[in-house]
Short mmCIF file of C-alpha atoms and ligand atoms in Angstrom, two decimals:
data_model
loop_
_atom_site.label_atom_id
_atom_site.label_comp_id
_atom_site.label_asym_id
_atom_site.label_seq_id
_atom_site.Cartn_x
_atom_site.Cartn_y
_atom_site.Cartn_z
CA MET A 1237 0.00 0.00 0.00
CA PRO A 1238 1.67 3.28 -1.08
CA ARG A 1239 2.15 5.67 1.84
CA VAL A 1240 1.46 9.13 0.42
CA ALA A 1241 1.48 12.66 1.85
CA PHE A 1242 -0.20 15.60 0.12
CA LEU A 1243 0.80 19.15 1.09
CA GLY A 1244 -1.14 22.19 -0.16
CA LEU A 1245 -4.92 21.95 -0.16
CA GLY A 1246 -5.60 24.94 -2.42
CA ALA A 1247 -7.97 25.38 -5.36
CA ILE A 1248 -6.38 22.58 -7.38
CA GLY A 1249 -4.59 20.69 -4.62
CA THR A 1250 -7.83 19.81 -2.85
CA PRO A 1251 -9.49 17.98 -5.76
CA MET A 1252 -6.15 16.29 -6.59
CA ALA A 1253 -5.76 15.05 -3.02
CA ARG A 1254 -9.34 13.76 -3.03
CA HIS A 1255 -8.33 11.18 -5.63
CA LEU A 1256 -5.60 9.91 -3.31
CA ALA A 1257 -8.06 9.37 -0.46
CA ARG A 1258 -9.03 5.97 -1.78
CA PRO A 1259 -8.89 2.36 -0.63
CA GLY A 1260 -5.40 0.95 -1.07
CA PHE A 1261 -3.69 4.25 -0.26
CA ASP A 1262 -2.48 5.45 3.13
CA LEU A 1263 -2.91 9.24 2.89
CA VAL A 1264 -1.69 12.01 5.19
CA VAL A 1265 -2.47 15.66 4.39
CA TRP A 1266 -0.95 18.94 5.58
CA ASN A 1267 -2.00 22.51 4.85
CA ARG A 1268 -0.60 25.82 6.13
CA THR A 1269 -4.08 26.83 7.29
CA ARG A 1270 -4.88 23.90 9.53
CA ALA A 1271 -8.67 24.26 9.31
CA LYS A 1272 -8.65 23.26 5.62
CA ALA A 1273 -6.69 20.10 6.38
CA ASP A 1274 -9.02 19.24 9.26
CA ALA A 1275 -12.06 19.68 7.01
CA PHE A 1276 -10.43 17.53 4.31
CA GLY A 1277 -9.47 14.84 6.83
CA ALA A 1278 -12.99 14.73 8.24
CA ALA A 1279 -14.60 14.58 4.80
CA HIS A 1280 -12.26 12.02 3.23
CA GLY A 1281 -10.89 9.97 6.09
CA ALA A 1282 -7.27 11.10 5.68
CA ARG A 1283 -4.90 11.60 8.59
CA VAL A 1284 -3.97 15.26 9.24
CA ALA A 1285 -0.36 16.15 10.01
CA THR A 1286 0.58 19.15 12.14
CA SER A 1287 3.79 19.92 10.21
CA PRO A 1288 5.52 19.04 6.92
CA ALA A 1289 7.97 16.90 8.94
CA GLU A 1290 5.14 14.91 10.47
CA ALA A 1291 3.49 14.52 7.06
CA ALA A 1292 6.68 13.20 5.45
CA ARG A 1293 7.61 10.68 8.14
CA ASP A 1294 7.65 7.12 6.73
CA ARG A 1295 6.15 8.20 3.40
CA ASP A 1296 6.99 6.65 0.03
CA VAL A 1297 5.72 9.67 -1.91
CA VAL A 1298 5.22 13.29 -0.84
CA VAL A 1299 3.19 15.43 -3.25
CA THR A 1300 3.34 19.22 -2.95
CA CYS A 1301 1.12 21.78 -4.72
CA LEU A 1302 1.86 25.33 -3.57
CA PRO A 1303 1.81 28.67 -5.43
CA VAL A 1304 5.52 28.92 -6.30
CA SER A 1305 8.67 26.76 -6.05
CA ALA A 1306 10.11 29.04 -3.35
CA ASP A 1307 7.19 28.07 -1.08
CA VAL A 1308 8.07 24.39 -1.52
CA GLU A 1309 11.78 25.01 -0.96
CA ALA A 1310 10.91 26.81 2.28
CA LEU A 1311 9.18 23.65 3.53
CA LEU A 1312 12.40 21.64 3.34
CA ASP A 1313 14.28 23.11 6.28
CA GLY A 1314 14.04 23.39 10.04
CA PRO A 1315 12.82 20.98 12.70
CA ASP A 1316 9.33 20.96 11.14
CA GLY A 1317 10.68 20.69 7.59
CA LEU A 1318 10.46 17.82 5.13
CA LEU A 1319 14.20 17.06 5.26
CA ALA A 1320 13.93 16.30 8.96
CA THR A 1321 11.94 13.13 8.29
CA LEU A 1322 11.83 12.23 4.57
CA PRO A 1323 13.25 8.71 4.41
CA ALA A 1324 15.90 7.67 1.88
CA GLY A 1325 14.18 6.06 -1.09
CA ALA A 1326 11.16 8.38 -0.89
CA VAL A 1327 10.21 10.69 -3.78
CA LEU A 1328 9.08 14.33 -3.56
CA VAL A 1329 6.70 15.04 -6.43
CA ASP A 1330 6.20 18.78 -6.79
CA CYS A 1331 2.97 19.53 -8.67
CA THR A 1332 3.46 23.27 -8.21
CA SER A 1333 3.78 25.12 -11.53
CA GLY A 1334 7.32 25.92 -10.51
CA ASP A 1335 10.57 27.24 -11.91
CA GLY A 1336 13.45 25.12 -13.17
CA PRO A 1337 16.32 26.70 -11.21
CA THR A 1338 14.58 26.17 -7.85
CA SER A 1339 13.49 22.64 -8.81
CA ARG A 1340 17.06 21.74 -9.76
CA ARG A 1341 18.35 23.12 -6.45
CA MET A 1342 15.76 21.11 -4.49
CA ALA A 1343 16.52 17.96 -6.48
CA ALA A 1344 20.24 18.28 -5.68
CA ARG A 1345 19.60 18.76 -1.96
CA LEU A 1346 17.20 15.84 -1.79
CA ALA A 1347 19.58 13.61 -3.76
CA GLU A 1348 22.19 14.10 -0.99
CA ARG A 1349 19.72 12.30 1.31
CA GLY A 1350 18.83 9.61 -1.21
CA VAL A 1351 15.40 11.18 -1.85
CA GLY A 1352 14.14 11.44 -5.44
CA PHE A 1353 12.55 14.56 -6.94
CA LEU A 1354 10.20 15.17 -9.84
CA ASP A 1355 8.76 18.47 -11.02
CA ALA A 1356 5.27 17.48 -12.09
CA PRO A 1357 3.06 20.47 -12.83
CA VAL A 1358 -0.44 19.79 -14.08
CA SER A 1359 -2.85 21.23 -16.63
CA GLY A 1360 -6.58 20.82 -17.02
CA GLY A 1361 -7.71 23.23 -14.32
CA VAL A 1362 -9.91 22.62 -11.33
CA ALA A 1363 -12.52 20.88 -13.53
CA GLY A 1364 -9.86 18.45 -14.79
CA ALA A 1365 -8.64 17.85 -11.24
CA GLU A 1366 -12.15 17.07 -10.06
CA LYS A 1367 -12.52 14.47 -12.82
CA GLY A 1368 -9.06 13.00 -12.18
CA ALA A 1369 -8.26 13.89 -15.78
CA LEU A 1370 -5.24 16.18 -15.49
CA THR A 1371 -2.24 16.19 -17.79
CA VAL A 1372 0.94 15.80 -15.72
CA MET A 1373 4.21 17.02 -17.26
CA VAL A 1374 7.15 15.47 -15.51
CA GLY A 1375 10.80 16.44 -15.25
CA GLY A 1376 13.33 14.08 -13.64
CA GLU A 1377 14.61 10.56 -14.05
CA ALA A 1378 12.37 8.18 -15.99
CA ALA A 1379 12.88 5.45 -13.38
CA THR A 1380 11.73 7.80 -10.61
CA LEU A 1381 8.60 8.57 -12.60
CA GLU A 1382 7.88 4.85 -13.04
CA ALA A 1383 8.22 4.37 -9.27
CA VAL A 1384 5.43 6.90 -8.57
CA ARG A 1385 3.32 6.58 -11.73
CA ALA A 1386 0.49 4.79 -9.89
CA VAL A 1387 0.16 7.76 -7.53
CA LEU A 1388 0.13 10.33 -10.36
CA ALA A 1389 -2.40 8.22 -12.26
CA CYS A 1390 -4.95 8.85 -9.48
CA PHE A 1391 -5.39 12.45 -10.70
CA GLY A 1392 -3.57 12.38 -14.05
CA GLN A 1393 -5.05 10.94 -17.22
CA LYS A 1394 -2.05 11.81 -19.37
CA ILE A 1395 1.38 11.56 -17.73
CA VAL A 1396 4.25 12.72 -19.92
CA HIS A 1397 7.96 12.48 -19.21
CA CYS A 1398 9.34 15.76 -20.58
CA GLY A 1399 13.06 15.49 -19.74
CA ALA A 1400 15.42 16.23 -16.86
CA VAL A 1401 14.42 18.08 -13.66
CA GLY A 1402 12.93 21.45 -14.65
CA ALA A 1403 11.57 20.26 -17.99
CA GLY A 1404 8.03 19.94 -16.65
CA ASP A 1405 8.22 23.43 -15.15
CA ALA A 1406 9.49 24.89 -18.43
CA LEU A 1407 6.77 23.28 -20.53
CA LYS A 1408 4.02 24.29 -18.11
CA ALA A 1409 5.22 27.91 -18.10
CA VAL A 1410 5.26 28.10 -21.90
CA ASN A 1411 1.78 26.54 -22.11
CA ASN A 1412 0.43 29.08 -19.66
CA ALA A 1413 2.18 31.97 -21.40
CA LEU A 1414 0.25 30.93 -24.53
CA LEU A 1415 -2.95 30.91 -22.49
CA ALA A 1416 -2.13 34.44 -21.31
CA MET A 1417 -1.49 35.62 -24.87
CA HIS A 1418 -4.78 34.12 -26.05
CA LEU A 1419 -6.66 35.76 -23.18
CA TRP A 1420 -5.22 39.21 -23.80
CA GLY A 1421 -5.39 39.02 -27.59
CA THR A 1422 -8.96 37.72 -27.65
CA ALA A 1423 -10.01 40.49 -25.25
CA GLU A 1424 -8.42 43.16 -27.45
CA GLY A 1425 -10.18 41.84 -30.55
CA LEU A 1426 -13.57 41.54 -28.86
CA VAL A 1427 -13.42 45.03 -27.34
CA ALA A 1428 -12.58 46.46 -30.77
CA LEU A 1429 -15.44 44.49 -32.37
CA ALA A 1430 -17.89 45.60 -29.67
CA LYS A 1431 -16.98 49.25 -30.33
CA ALA A 1432 -17.40 48.64 -34.06
CA GLY A 1433 -20.93 47.41 -33.38
CA VAL A 1434 -20.35 43.66 -33.70
CA ASP A 1435 -22.01 41.62 -30.94
CA PRO A 1436 -19.19 39.81 -29.01
CA ALA A 1437 -21.44 36.72 -28.77
CA VAL A 1438 -21.74 36.65 -32.56
CA ALA A 1439 -18.01 37.28 -32.90
CA LEU A 1440 -17.14 34.36 -30.61
CA ASP A 1441 -19.59 32.10 -32.42
CA VAL A 1442 -17.78 32.79 -35.68
CA ILE A 1443 -14.23 32.73 -34.26
CA ASN A 1444 -14.94 29.39 -32.61
CA THR A 1445 -15.52 27.71 -35.96
CA SER A 1446 -12.63 29.63 -37.53
CA SER A 1447 -8.86 29.73 -37.32
CA GLY A 1448 -8.60 32.28 -34.50
CA ARG A 1449 -10.15 29.96 -31.92
CA SER A 1450 -8.43 28.82 -28.72
CA ASN A 1451 -9.35 27.47 -25.32
CA ALA A 1452 -9.80 31.11 -24.31
CA SER A 1453 -12.28 31.83 -27.09
CA MET A 1454 -14.05 28.46 -26.90
CA ASN A 1455 -14.40 28.14 -23.15
CA LEU A 1456 -13.13 31.02 -21.05
CA PHE A 1457 -14.77 33.94 -22.86
CA PRO A 1458 -18.24 32.35 -23.27
CA GLU A 1459 -18.34 30.89 -19.76
CA ARG A 1460 -16.63 33.61 -17.77
CA VAL A 1461 -16.46 36.94 -19.62
CA LEU A 1462 -19.55 37.13 -21.85
CA SER A 1463 -21.62 35.72 -18.98
CA ARG A 1464 -19.96 38.25 -16.59
CA ALA A 1465 -19.73 35.31 -14.14
CA PHE A 1466 -15.93 35.49 -13.63
CA PRO A 1467 -15.74 32.45 -11.30
CA ARG A 1468 -12.52 32.27 -9.32
CA THR A 1469 -10.72 28.98 -10.03
CA PHE A 1470 -7.21 29.97 -11.13
CA ARG A 1471 -5.77 33.17 -9.79
CA LEU A 1472 -4.43 35.80 -12.18
CA ALA A 1473 -1.49 36.13 -9.77
CA LEU A 1474 -0.53 32.52 -10.52
CA LEU A 1475 -0.81 33.02 -14.28
CA ASP A 1476 1.35 36.14 -13.96
CA LYS A 1477 3.92 34.00 -12.14
CA ASP A 1478 3.81 31.42 -14.97
CA VAL A 1479 4.32 34.05 -17.67
CA GLY A 1480 7.28 35.39 -15.69
CA ILE A 1481 8.85 31.91 -15.62
CA ALA A 1482 8.37 31.55 -19.38
CA ALA A 1483 9.83 35.03 -20.04
CA ASP A 1484 12.86 34.21 -17.87
CA LEU A 1485 13.30 30.89 -19.67
CA ALA A 1486 13.32 32.60 -23.06
CA ARG A 1487 15.91 35.13 -21.85
CA GLU A 1488 18.09 32.39 -20.32
CA GLN A 1489 17.93 30.50 -23.61
CA ARG A 1490 18.75 33.69 -25.56
CA VAL A 1491 15.55 33.51 -27.57
CA VAL A 1492 14.26 36.74 -29.10
CA SER A 1493 10.89 36.89 -27.35
CA PRO A 1494 9.11 40.26 -27.58
CA LEU A 1495 5.65 38.68 -27.21
CA LEU A 1496 6.60 36.77 -24.07
CA GLN A 1497 8.30 39.79 -22.51
CA MET A 1498 5.39 42.10 -23.32
CA THR A 1499 2.85 39.58 -22.03
CA ASN A 1500 4.88 39.38 -18.84
CA GLU A 1501 4.67 43.17 -18.44
CA LEU A 1502 0.94 43.31 -19.25
CA PHE A 1503 0.07 40.58 -16.76
CA ARG A 1504 2.25 42.12 -14.05
CA GLN A 1505 0.31 45.37 -14.47
CA ALA A 1506 -3.04 43.54 -14.55
CA ARG A 1507 -2.15 41.73 -11.32
CA LEU A 1508 -1.29 45.05 -9.66
CA GLU A 1509 -4.62 46.49 -10.82
CA LEU A 1510 -6.89 43.53 -9.99
CA GLY A 1511 -5.14 42.14 -6.91
CA GLU A 1512 -4.08 38.71 -5.68
CA GLU A 1513 -7.50 37.06 -5.61
CA ALA A 1514 -8.79 37.92 -9.12
CA ASP A 1515 -9.35 35.04 -11.55
CA HIS A 1516 -7.14 34.85 -14.65
CA ALA A 1517 -10.08 35.55 -17.00
CA GLU A 1518 -10.64 38.87 -15.20
CA VAL A 1519 -7.66 40.20 -17.18
CA ALA A 1520 -10.36 40.96 -19.77
CA ARG A 1521 -11.62 43.68 -17.41
CA VAL A 1522 -8.30 45.52 -17.79
CA VAL A 1523 -8.50 45.37 -21.59
CA GLU A 1524 -12.13 46.55 -21.38
CA ARG A 1525 -11.15 49.49 -19.17
CA LEU A 1526 -8.28 50.50 -21.47
CA GLY A 1527 -10.42 50.08 -24.59
CA GLY A 1528 -13.57 51.70 -23.26
CA ALA A 1529 -16.11 48.92 -23.95
CA GLU A 1530 -17.34 45.74 -22.28
CA ILE A 1531 -17.40 42.25 -23.79
CA ARG A 1532 -21.11 41.52 -23.32
CA ALA A 1533 -23.68 39.90 -25.55
CA LEU A 1534 -25.65 42.79 -27.11
CA GLY A 1535 -28.75 40.68 -27.58
CA GLY A 1536 -29.02 39.71 -23.89
CA ASN A 1537 -27.75 36.33 -22.74
CA ALA A 1538 -24.79 34.79 -24.52
P1 NDP B 1264 -4.22 28.44 -4.27
O1 NDP B 1264 -3.74 29.82 -4.09
O2 NDP B 1264 -5.66 28.16 -4.39
O3 NDP B 1264 -3.69 27.53 -3.03
C1 NDP B 1264 -2.39 27.57 -2.62
C2 NDP B 1264 -2.12 26.52 -1.55
O4 NDP B 1264 -0.76 26.68 -1.11
C3 NDP B 1264 -2.98 26.66 -0.30
O5 NDP B 1264 -3.15 25.39 0.27
C4 NDP B 1264 -2.11 27.55 0.59
O6 NDP B 1264 -2.34 27.36 1.96
C5 NDP B 1264 -0.75 27.01 0.28
N1 NDP B 1264 0.31 27.99 0.50
C6 NDP B 1264 0.38 29.23 -0.04
N2 NDP B 1264 1.55 29.81 0.35
C7 NDP B 1264 2.18 28.92 1.14
C8 NDP B 1264 3.40 28.92 1.85
N3 NDP B 1264 4.23 29.97 1.79
N4 NDP B 1264 3.74 27.83 2.59
C9 NDP B 1264 2.92 26.77 2.64
N5 NDP B 1264 1.74 26.69 2.00
C10 NDP B 1264 1.38 27.76 1.26
O7 NDP B 1264 -3.40 27.85 -5.50
P2 NDP B 1264 -3.86 26.71 -6.53
O8 NDP B 1264 -4.24 25.50 -5.78
O9 NDP B 1264 -4.77 27.29 -7.54
O10 NDP B 1264 -2.45 26.49 -7.29
C11 NDP B 1264 -1.40 25.69 -6.75
C12 NDP B 1264 -0.36 25.48 -7.85
O11 NDP B 1264 -1.00 24.78 -8.96
C13 NDP B 1264 0.18 26.79 -8.45
O12 NDP B 1264 1.53 26.65 -8.77
C14 NDP B 1264 -0.67 26.99 -9.70
O13 NDP B 1264 -0.01 27.79 -10.66
C15 NDP B 1264 -0.88 25.56 -10.14
N6 NDP B 1264 -2.06 25.32 -10.98
C16 NDP B 1264 -3.32 25.79 -10.62
C17 NDP B 1264 -4.42 25.56 -11.43
C18 NDP B 1264 -5.79 26.04 -11.09
O14 NDP B 1264 -6.70 25.91 -11.96
N7 NDP B 1264 -6.06 26.57 -9.91
C19 NDP B 1264 -4.27 24.83 -12.72
C20 NDP B 1264 -2.94 24.31 -12.95
C21 NDP B 1264 -1.88 24.58 -12.12
P3 NDP B 1264 -3.45 28.21 2.78
O15 NDP B 1264 -4.69 27.39 2.75
O16 NDP B 1264 -2.85 28.36 4.13
O17 NDP B 1264 -3.59 29.54 2.06
#
């Protein structure tokens, strides 16, 4: 029976951890805000740890899902830290959408103790996590991935080995930078069309059977922007962080990347304007404010 710990019961961590609370798994959870872990433990029958060290004791696999890599790195040290108890032979699987340099540093420190490390960010959003249908992009040794594949398969439908440690982080950041570009670009186009008298609902209907379509145009704009619902499932602050990682990657690799760098600047400004709790689709509100029109269906409901 795999002994698993899950640390970080946030918007996506909670539905991921739910899939590990199943017969045949011995699950311990930890969360910075204890009340969330207690509620999870009560609802799903998992043991609740009072510290990362307690969570990691005797575990085969420790899964983390925090906002940024630096948050995970900060959990390693001190008497309550993961390194105090993680046994040799265990694997730390970091599902944070992290950054390669920090992941490589963590992997090296863990290797000194005989502990494996994988960066394993996910895509598919909260809805994908709820269904256990995430894509997991993994950086690290292939043999380490095989050792923990059964754990990742609880929440991941597609598990892809991308390369050495940091490869998963890099791929995730580029994917999300593309999401950010699609969000901003679609908003610009729809605001311009609205001002020109074209109903944004009609515009999206056409774009979504045409070559300009994307996940943003097909799902995010109809469900979140046109509807003015703006549900909060993936914070703009986290997408801004992802674009920053992709922009840094392009600079490190000496790639001419004006779109990535500009998107990084635009999302940094949007985050300052909308705050830490805004959803990523709310970036459309910034484009609306700058452009002077809203993306609403003119004929009523979308
Ligand atoms: P949330 O902000 O909803 O949750 C963050 C979690 O991390 C909470 O459990 C929070 O604890 C904990 N946390 C925050 N800071 C610290 C810290 N310094 N030390 C310890 N714990 C901390 O984030 P998400 O769950 O949305 O995202 C988690 C990761 O997954 C991010 O890297 C994100 O980019 C990625 N991701 C998110 C997706 C989504 O749709 N939401 C989709 C794909 C990837 P507390 O309860 O105390 O606040």
